[in-house]
Coordinates of C-alpha atoms in Angstrom, one line a residue:
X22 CA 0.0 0.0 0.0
X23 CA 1.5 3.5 -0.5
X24 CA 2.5 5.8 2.1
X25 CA 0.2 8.5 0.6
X26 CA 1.0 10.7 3.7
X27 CA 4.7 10.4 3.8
X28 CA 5.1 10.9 -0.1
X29 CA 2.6 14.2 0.4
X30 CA 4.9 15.4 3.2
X31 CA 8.0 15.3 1.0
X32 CA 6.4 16.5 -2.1
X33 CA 4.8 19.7 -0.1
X34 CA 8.3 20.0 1.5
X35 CA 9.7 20.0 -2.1
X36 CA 7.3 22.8 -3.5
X37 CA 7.5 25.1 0.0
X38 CA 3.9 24.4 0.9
X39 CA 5.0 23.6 4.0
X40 CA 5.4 27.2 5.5
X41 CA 3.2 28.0 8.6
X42 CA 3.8 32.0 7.7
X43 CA 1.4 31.7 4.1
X44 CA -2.4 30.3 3.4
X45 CA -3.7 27.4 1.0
X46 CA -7.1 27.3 0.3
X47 CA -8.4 24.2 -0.3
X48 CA -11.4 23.8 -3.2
X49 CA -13.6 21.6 -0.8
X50 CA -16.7 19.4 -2.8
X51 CA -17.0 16.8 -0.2
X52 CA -15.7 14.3 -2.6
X53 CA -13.3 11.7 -1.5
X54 CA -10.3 13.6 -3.6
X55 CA -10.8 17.0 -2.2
X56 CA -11.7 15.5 1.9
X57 CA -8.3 13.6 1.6
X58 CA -6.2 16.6 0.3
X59 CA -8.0 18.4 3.3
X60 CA -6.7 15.6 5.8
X61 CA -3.4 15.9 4.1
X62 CA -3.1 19.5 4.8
X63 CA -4.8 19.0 8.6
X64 CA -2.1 16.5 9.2
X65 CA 1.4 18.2 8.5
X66 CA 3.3 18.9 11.3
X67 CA 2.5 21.6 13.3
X68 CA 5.3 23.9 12.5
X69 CA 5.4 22.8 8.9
X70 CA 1.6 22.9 8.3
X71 CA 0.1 26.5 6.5
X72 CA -2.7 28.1 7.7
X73 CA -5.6 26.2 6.1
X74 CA -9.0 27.7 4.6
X75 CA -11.1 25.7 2.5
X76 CA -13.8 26.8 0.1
X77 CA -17.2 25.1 -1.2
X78 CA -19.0 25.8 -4.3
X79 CA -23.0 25.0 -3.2
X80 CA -24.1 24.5 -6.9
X81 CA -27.9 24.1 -5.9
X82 CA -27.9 21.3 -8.8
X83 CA -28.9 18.2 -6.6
X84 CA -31.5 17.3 -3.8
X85 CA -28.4 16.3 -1.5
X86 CA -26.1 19.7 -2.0
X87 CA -28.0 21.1 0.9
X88 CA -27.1 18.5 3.1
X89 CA -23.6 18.3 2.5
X90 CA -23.2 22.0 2.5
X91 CA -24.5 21.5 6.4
X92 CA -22.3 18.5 7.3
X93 CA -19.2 20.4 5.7
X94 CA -19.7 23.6 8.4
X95 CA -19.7 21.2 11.2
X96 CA -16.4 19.7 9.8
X97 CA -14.8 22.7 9.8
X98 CA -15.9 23.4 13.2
X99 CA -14.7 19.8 14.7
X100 CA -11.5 20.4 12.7
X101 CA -10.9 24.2 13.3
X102 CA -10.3 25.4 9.8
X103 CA -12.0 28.2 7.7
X104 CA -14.8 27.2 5.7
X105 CA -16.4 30.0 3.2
X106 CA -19.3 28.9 1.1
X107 CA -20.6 30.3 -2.4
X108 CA -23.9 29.7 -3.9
X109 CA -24.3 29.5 -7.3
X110 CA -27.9 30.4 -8.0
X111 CA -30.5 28.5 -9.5
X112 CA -32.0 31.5 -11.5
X113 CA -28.6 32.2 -13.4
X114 CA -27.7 28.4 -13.9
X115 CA -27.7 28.7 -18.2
X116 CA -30.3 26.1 -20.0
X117 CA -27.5 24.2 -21.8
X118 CA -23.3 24.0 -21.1
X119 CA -23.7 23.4 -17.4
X120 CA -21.0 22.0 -16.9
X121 CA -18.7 24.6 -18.0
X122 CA -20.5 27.1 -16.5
X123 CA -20.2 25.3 -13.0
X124 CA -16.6 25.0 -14.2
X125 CA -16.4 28.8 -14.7
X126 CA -18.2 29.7 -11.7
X127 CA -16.3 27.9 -9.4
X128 CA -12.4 29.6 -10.4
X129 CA -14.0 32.4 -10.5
X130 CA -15.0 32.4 -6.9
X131 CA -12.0 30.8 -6.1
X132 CA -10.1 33.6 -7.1
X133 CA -12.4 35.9 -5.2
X134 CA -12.0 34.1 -1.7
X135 CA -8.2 33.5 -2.3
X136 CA -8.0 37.2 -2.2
X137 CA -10.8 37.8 0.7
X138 CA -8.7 35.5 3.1
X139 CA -5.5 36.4 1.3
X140 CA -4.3 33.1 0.7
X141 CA -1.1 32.4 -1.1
X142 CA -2.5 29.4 -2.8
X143 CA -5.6 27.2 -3.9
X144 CA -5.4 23.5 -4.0
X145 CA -7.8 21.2 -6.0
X146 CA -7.6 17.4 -5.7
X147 CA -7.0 16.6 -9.2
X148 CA -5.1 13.1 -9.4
X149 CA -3.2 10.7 -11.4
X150 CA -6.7 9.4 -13.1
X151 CA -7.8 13.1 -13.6
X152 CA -5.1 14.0 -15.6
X153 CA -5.5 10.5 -17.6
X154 CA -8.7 11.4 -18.5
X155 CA -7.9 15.1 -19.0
X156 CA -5.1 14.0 -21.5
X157 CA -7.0 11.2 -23.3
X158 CA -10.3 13.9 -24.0
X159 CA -7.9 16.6 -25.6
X160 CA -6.2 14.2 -28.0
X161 CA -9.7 12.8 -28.6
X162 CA -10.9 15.7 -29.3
X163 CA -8.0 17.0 -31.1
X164 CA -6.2 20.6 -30.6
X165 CA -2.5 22.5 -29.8
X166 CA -0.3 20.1 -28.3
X167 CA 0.5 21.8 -25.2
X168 CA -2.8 20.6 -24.0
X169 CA -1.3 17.2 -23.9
X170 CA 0.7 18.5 -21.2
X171 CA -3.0 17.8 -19.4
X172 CA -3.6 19.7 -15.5
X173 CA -0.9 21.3 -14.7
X174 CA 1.1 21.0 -11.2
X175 CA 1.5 24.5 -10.6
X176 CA 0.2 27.6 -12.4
X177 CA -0.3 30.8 -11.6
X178 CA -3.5 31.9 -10.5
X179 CA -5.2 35.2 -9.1
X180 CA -3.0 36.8 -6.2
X181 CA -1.2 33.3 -6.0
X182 CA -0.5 30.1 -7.2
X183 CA -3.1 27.0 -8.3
X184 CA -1.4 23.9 -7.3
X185 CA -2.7 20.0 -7.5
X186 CA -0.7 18.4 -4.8
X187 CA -2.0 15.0 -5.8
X188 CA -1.6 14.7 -9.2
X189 CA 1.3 11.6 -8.7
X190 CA -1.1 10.0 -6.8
X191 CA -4.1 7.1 -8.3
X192 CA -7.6 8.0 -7.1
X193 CA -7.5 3.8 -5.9
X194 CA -4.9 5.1 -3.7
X195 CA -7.0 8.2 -2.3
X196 CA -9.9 5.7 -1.5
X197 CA -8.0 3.7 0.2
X198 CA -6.5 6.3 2.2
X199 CA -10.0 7.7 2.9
X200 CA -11.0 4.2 4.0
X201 CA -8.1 3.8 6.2
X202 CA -8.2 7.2 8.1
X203 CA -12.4 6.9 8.1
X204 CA -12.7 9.9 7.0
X205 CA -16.6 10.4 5.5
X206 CA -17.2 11.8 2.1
X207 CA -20.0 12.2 -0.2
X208 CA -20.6 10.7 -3.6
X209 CA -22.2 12.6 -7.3
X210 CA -24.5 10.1 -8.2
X211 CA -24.0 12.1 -11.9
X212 CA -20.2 10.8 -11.7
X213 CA -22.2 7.8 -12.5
X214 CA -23.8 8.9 -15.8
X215 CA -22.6 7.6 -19.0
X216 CA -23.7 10.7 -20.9
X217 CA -20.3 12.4 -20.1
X218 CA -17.1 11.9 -22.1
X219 CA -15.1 12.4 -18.9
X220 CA -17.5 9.5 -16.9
X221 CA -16.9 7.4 -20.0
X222 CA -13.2 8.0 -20.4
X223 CA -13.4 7.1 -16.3
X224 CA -15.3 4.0 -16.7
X225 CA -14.9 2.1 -19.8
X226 CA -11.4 3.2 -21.3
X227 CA -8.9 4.3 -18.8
X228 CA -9.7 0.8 -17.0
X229 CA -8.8 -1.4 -20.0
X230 CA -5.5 0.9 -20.2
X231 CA -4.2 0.0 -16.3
X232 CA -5.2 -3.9 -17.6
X233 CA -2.9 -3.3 -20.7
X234 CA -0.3 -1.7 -18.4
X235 CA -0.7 -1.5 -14.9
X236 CA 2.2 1.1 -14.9
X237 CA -0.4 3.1 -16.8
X238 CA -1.2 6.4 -15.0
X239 CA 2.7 6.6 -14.2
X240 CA 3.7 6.9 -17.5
X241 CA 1.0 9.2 -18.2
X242 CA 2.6 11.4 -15.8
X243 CA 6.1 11.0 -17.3
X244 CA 5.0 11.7 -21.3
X245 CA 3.3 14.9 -19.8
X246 CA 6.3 16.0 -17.6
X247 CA 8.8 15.6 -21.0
X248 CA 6.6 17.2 -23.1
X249 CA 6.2 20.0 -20.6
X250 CA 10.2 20.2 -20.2
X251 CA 10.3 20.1 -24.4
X252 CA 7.7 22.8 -24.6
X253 CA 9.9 25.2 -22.1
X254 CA 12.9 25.2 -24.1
X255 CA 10.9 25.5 -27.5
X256 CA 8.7 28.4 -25.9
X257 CA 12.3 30.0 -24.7
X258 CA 13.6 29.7 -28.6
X259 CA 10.0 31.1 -30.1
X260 CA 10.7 34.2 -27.8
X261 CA 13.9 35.5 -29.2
X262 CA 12.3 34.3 -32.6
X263 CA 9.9 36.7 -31.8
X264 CA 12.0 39.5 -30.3
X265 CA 13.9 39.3 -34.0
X266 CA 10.5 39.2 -36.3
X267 CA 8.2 41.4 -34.6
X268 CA 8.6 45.2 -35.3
X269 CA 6.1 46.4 -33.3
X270 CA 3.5 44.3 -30.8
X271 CA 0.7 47.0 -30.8
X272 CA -0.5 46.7 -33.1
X273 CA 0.9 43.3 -34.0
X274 CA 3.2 43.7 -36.9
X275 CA 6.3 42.2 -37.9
X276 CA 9.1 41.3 -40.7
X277 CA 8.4 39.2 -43.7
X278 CA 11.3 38.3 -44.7
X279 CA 13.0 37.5 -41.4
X280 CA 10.0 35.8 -41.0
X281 CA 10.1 33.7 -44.2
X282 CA 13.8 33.0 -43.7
X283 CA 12.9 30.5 -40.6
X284 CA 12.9 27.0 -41.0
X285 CA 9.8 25.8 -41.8
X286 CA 8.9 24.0 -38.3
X287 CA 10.3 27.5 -37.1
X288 CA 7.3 28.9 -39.0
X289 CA 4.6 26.9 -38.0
X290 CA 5.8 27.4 -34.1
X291 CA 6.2 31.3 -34.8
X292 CA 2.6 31.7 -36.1
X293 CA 1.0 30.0 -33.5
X294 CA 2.7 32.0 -31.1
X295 CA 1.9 34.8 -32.7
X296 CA -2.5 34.4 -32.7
X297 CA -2.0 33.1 -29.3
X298 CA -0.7 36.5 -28.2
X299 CA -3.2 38.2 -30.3
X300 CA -6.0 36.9 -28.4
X301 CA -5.3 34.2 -26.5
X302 CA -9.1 32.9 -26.4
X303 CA -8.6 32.3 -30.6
X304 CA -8.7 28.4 -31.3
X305 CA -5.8 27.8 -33.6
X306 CA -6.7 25.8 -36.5
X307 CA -3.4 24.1 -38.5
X308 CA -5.6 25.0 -41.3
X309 CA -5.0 28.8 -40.9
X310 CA -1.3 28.5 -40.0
X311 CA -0.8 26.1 -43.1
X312 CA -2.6 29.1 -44.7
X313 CA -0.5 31.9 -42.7
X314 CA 2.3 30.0 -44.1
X315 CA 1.5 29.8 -47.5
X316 CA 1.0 33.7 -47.3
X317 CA 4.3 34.8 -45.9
X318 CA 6.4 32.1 -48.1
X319 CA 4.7 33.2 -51.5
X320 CA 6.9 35.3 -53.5
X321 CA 4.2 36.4 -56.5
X322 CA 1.3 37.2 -53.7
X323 CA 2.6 40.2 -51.8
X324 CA -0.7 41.2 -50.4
X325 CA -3.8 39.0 -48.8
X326 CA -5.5 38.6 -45.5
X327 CA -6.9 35.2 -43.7
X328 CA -10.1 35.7 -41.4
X329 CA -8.9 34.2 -38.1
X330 CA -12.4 33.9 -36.2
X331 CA -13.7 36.0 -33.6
X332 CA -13.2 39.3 -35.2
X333 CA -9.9 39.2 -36.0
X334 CA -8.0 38.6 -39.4
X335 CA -4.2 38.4 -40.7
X336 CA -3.1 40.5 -43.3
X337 CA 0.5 40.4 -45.5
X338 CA 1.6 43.4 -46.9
X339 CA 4.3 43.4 -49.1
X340 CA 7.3 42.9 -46.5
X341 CA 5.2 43.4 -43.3
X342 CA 2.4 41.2 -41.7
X343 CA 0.5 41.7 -39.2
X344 CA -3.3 40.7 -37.1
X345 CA -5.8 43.1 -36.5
X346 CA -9.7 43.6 -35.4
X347 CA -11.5 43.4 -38.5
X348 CA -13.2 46.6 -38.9
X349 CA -16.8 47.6 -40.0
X350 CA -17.1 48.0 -43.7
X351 CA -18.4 51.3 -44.0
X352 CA -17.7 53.9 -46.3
X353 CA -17.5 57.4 -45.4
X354 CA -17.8 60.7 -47.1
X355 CA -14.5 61.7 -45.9
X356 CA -12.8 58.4 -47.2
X357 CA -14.7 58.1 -50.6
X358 CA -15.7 61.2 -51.9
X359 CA -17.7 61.0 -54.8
X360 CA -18.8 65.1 -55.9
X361 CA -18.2 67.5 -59.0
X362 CA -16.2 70.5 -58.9
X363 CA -17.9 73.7 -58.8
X364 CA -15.7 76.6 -60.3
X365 CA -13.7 78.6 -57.7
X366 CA -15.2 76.6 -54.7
X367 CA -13.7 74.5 -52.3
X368 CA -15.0 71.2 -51.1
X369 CA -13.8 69.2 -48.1
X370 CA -11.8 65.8 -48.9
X371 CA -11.0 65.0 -45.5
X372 CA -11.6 66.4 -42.1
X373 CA -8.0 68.2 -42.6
X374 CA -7.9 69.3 -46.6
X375 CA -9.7 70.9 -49.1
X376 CA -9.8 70.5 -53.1
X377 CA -11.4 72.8 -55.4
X378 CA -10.5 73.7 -59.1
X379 CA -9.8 77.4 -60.0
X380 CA -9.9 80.0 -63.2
X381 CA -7.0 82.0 -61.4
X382 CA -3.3 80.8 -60.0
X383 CA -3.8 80.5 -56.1
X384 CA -1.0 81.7 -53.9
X385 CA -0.8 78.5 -51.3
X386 CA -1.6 74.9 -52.0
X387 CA -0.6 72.1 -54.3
X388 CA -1.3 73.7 -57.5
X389 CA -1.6 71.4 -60.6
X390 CA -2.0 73.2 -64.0
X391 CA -4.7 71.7 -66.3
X392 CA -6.1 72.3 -70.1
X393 CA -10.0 71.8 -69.8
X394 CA -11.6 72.5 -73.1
X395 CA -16.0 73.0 -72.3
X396 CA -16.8 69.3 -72.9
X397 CA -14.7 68.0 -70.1
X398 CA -17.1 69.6 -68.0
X399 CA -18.4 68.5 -64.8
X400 CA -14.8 67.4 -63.4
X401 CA -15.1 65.5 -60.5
X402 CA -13.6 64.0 -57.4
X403 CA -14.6 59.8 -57.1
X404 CA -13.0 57.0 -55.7
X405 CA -10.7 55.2 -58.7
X406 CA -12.2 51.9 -60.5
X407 CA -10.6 49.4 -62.0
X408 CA -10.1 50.7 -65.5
X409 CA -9.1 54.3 -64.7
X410 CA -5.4 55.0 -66.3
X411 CA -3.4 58.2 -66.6
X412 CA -1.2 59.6 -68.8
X413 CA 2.9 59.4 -68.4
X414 CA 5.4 62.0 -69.6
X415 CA 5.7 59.9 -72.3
X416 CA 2.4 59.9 -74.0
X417 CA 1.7 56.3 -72.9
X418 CA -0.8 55.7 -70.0
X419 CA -0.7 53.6 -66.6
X420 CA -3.3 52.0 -65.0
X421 CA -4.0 53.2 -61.4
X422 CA -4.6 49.8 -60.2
X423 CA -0.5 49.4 -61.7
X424 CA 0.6 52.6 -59.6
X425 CA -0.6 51.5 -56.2
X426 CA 1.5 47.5 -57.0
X427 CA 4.1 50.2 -57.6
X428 CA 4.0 52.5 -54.6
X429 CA 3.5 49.4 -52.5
X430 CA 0.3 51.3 -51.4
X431 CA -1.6 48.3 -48.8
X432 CA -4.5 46.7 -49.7
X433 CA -6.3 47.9 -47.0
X434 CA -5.8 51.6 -47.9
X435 CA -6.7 50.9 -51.6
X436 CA -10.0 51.6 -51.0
X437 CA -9.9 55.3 -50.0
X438 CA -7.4 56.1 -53.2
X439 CA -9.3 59.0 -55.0
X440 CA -8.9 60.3 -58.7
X441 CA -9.7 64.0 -60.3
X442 CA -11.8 63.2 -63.6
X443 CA -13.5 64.6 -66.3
X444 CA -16.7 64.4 -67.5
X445 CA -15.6 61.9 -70.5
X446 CA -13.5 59.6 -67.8
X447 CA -10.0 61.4 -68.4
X448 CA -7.7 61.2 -65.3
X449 CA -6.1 64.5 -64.3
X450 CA -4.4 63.5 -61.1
X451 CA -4.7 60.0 -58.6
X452 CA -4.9 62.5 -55.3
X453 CA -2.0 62.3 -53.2
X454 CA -0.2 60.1 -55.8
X455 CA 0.6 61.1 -58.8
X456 CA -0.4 64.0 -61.5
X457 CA -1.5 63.4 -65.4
X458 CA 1.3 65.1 -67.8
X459 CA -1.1 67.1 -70.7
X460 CA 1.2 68.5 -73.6
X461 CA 0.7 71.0 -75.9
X462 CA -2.0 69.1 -78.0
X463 CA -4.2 69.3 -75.1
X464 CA -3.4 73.8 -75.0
X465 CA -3.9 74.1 -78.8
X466 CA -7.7 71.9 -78.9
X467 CA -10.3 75.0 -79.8
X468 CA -11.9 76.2 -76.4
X469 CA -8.9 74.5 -74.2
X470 CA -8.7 76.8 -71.3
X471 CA -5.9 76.8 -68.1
X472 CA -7.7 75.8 -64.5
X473 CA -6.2 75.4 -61.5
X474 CA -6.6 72.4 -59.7
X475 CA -5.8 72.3 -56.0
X476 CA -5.2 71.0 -53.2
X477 CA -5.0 72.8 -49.3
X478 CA -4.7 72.3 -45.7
X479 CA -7.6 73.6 -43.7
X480 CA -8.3 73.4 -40.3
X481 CA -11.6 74.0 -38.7
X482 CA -12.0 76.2 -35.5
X483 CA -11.3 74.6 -32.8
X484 CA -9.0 71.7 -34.2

């Protein structure tokens, strides 16, 4: 039979649990599991033992919670510890996803009572067969492989730490403990329900597995403690990856081609990293860093964006990437324009600057110089289409959609690129970018007039 108390005594020595200066608070169900932690703690040494609060969550979900709720006070009575009790109400328990709700509920209030009794830790009585199952569900269900690494010893956790002081131990070995110290505890009949994956995973699979290999639950324990040691020095090495490759972390943006000149693995790890400090509630897909991939690699597709869920997408432009909030697609007077050019009158373009097209030379602005002859009449300001060209100094013509590939200009701006045109389509300037050349054909056509097209600062009152 194991020596559960002698092993705990050693392993809380090992961690520093063992001070009588700092608090645990112990997450008390009145399960087996969580009544022997409680004994465990109740049982140090005097001078090694912490000061010991415990805490139960009253779910109000079966006939009996009231019950053990009662017999739980007059434990902590008998056995001179702090007991503090939340309730989770009936009228806010959700119609579907109980369990993770309970689940949610239940840290949550721990965190508020560690802090209430200022407690430098809370202990749950996760064991050996918990983190089985944990393990088993997450490859089952498929995900990131750091959840293989399954519960966690320690963590940190509110003002403090959450540790699981029995996690090397078999839940057999608990019971028996229990049985042997005749300590009392209460059972879930709903433990018992094969509806769950985790009752299932209990009942029917992890069983056959200790028959396979009685050594089963041990070397569960070992495979999670390597790959937590493996993940440590990768994370380490993905840090300074990132120190190199990120230029700036808000927003997120960061270096293409340092980027692209990791190994491939390298990538893959870098990316991930990368959306899980975006937001780390996002469920990384290998889909979308496959797809991240692709984009950052591709030589002949310097611009793109991938829609990573929950509001957020990743964008590559030409040497930079980045991960931002999507944002509403609206458009907005000040961003698309879309009016004709009354003579001698200015018009607002953005909140900051004015255009307006002139018979006579202004004195301040960005003055362009154009031939209009009657029939290119209205001239207007739009946003540019794909189509719209303008004319070089050489008499040839570029397209628009050619001169923003060009300037590099990002996708995402694209959209607010404006043009000068005439009533028959002719481009006389791409606003902020470049300026049509006319020659002297354009002067000499009969009617073919100099206007004065321009561009100013203004600034409201008050700005």
């Amino acid at each position: 039979m194991v020596n559960l108390q002698g092993k705990f005594l050693i392993h809380a020595r090992e961690m520093g649990w063992t001070n009588p200066n700092k608090r645990v608070l112990i997450a008390l169900s009145g399960g087996v599991d969580s009544m022997v932690l409680l004994h465990l703690f109740l049982t140090l040494p005097e001078d090694e033992r912490p000061q010991i609060s415990a805490v139960h969550i009253h779910h109000h979900l079966r006939a009996a919670s009231d019950q053990e709720a009662t017999a739980l006070k007059a434990l902590s009575v008998r056995q001179h510890f702090q007991l503090i009790i939340r309730d989770w109400a009936p009228e806010v328990h959700p119609k579907s996803g109980i369990e993770a709700a309970a689940r949610h509920f239940r840290y949550q209030q721990y965190g508020g009572v560690m802090e209430d009794v200022q407690a430098d830790w809370v202990a749950t009585a996760h064991h050996a067969d918990d983190q089985a199952e944990t393990i088993l569900m997450k490859w089952v269900r498929g995900g990131e492989i750091a959840q293989l690494r399954g519960i966690l010893p320690v963590q940190s956790f509110g003002s403090g730490e959450l540790i699981r002081p029995l996690l090397s131990f078999s839940k057999a070995d608990l019971r028996d403990y229990a049985m042997n110290q005749g300590l009392t505890w209460f059972e879930d009949a709903t433990n018992q329900s094969q509806e769950m994956t985790r009752n299932r995973m209990r009942q029917q699979v992890i069983p056959r597995l200790k028959v396979e290999n009685p050594q089963f639950l041990a070397h569960v324990e070992d495979y999670a403690g390597q790959l937590t040691d493996l993940l440590e020095v990768a994370n380490l090495q993905i840090e300074r990856l990132l120190a190199i490759i990120l230029t700036s972390a808000h927003p997120l943006v960061g270096s293409v081609v340092v980027l692209s000149g990791c190994t491939d693995a390298q990538q893959r790890l870098v990316i991930q990293a990368i959306l899980k400090q975006l937001n780390p509630e996002l469920s990384v897909q290998t889909s979308q860093v496959a797809a991240i991939q692709r984009l950052i690699t591709n030589q002949y597709r310097t611009q793109g964006t991938i829609d990573l869920g929950h509001g957020w997408r990743f964008f590559r432009e030409y040497d930079q990437f980045g991960a931002e909030k999507v944002k509403p697609d609206v458009k907005s007077e000040q961003s698309s324009p879309d009016f004709m050019l009354k003579l001698n009158h200015w018009y607002r373009l953005s909140k900051f600057e004015e255009v307006g097209l002139m018979t006579s030379q202004p004195n301040t602005g960005d003055v362009q110089q154009v031939w209009l002859t009657p029939s290119a009449f209205p001239v207007g300001v739009r946003p540019w289409q794909p189509g719209d060209k303008y004319r070089l100094a050489n008499g040839h013509h570029q397209a628009v959609a050619r001169l923003m590939v060009n300037d590099k200009v990002p996708q995402s701006q694209r959209n607010s690129v404006n043009v000068v045109s005439t009533h028959d389509g002719t481009i006389l300037q791409v606003i902020h970018f470049r300026r049509a050349t006319q020659n002297a054909a354009d002067q000499r056509q009969t009617g073919s007039q100099p206007y004065y097209l321009v561009l100013r600062q203004h600034y409201p009152k008050g700005d």
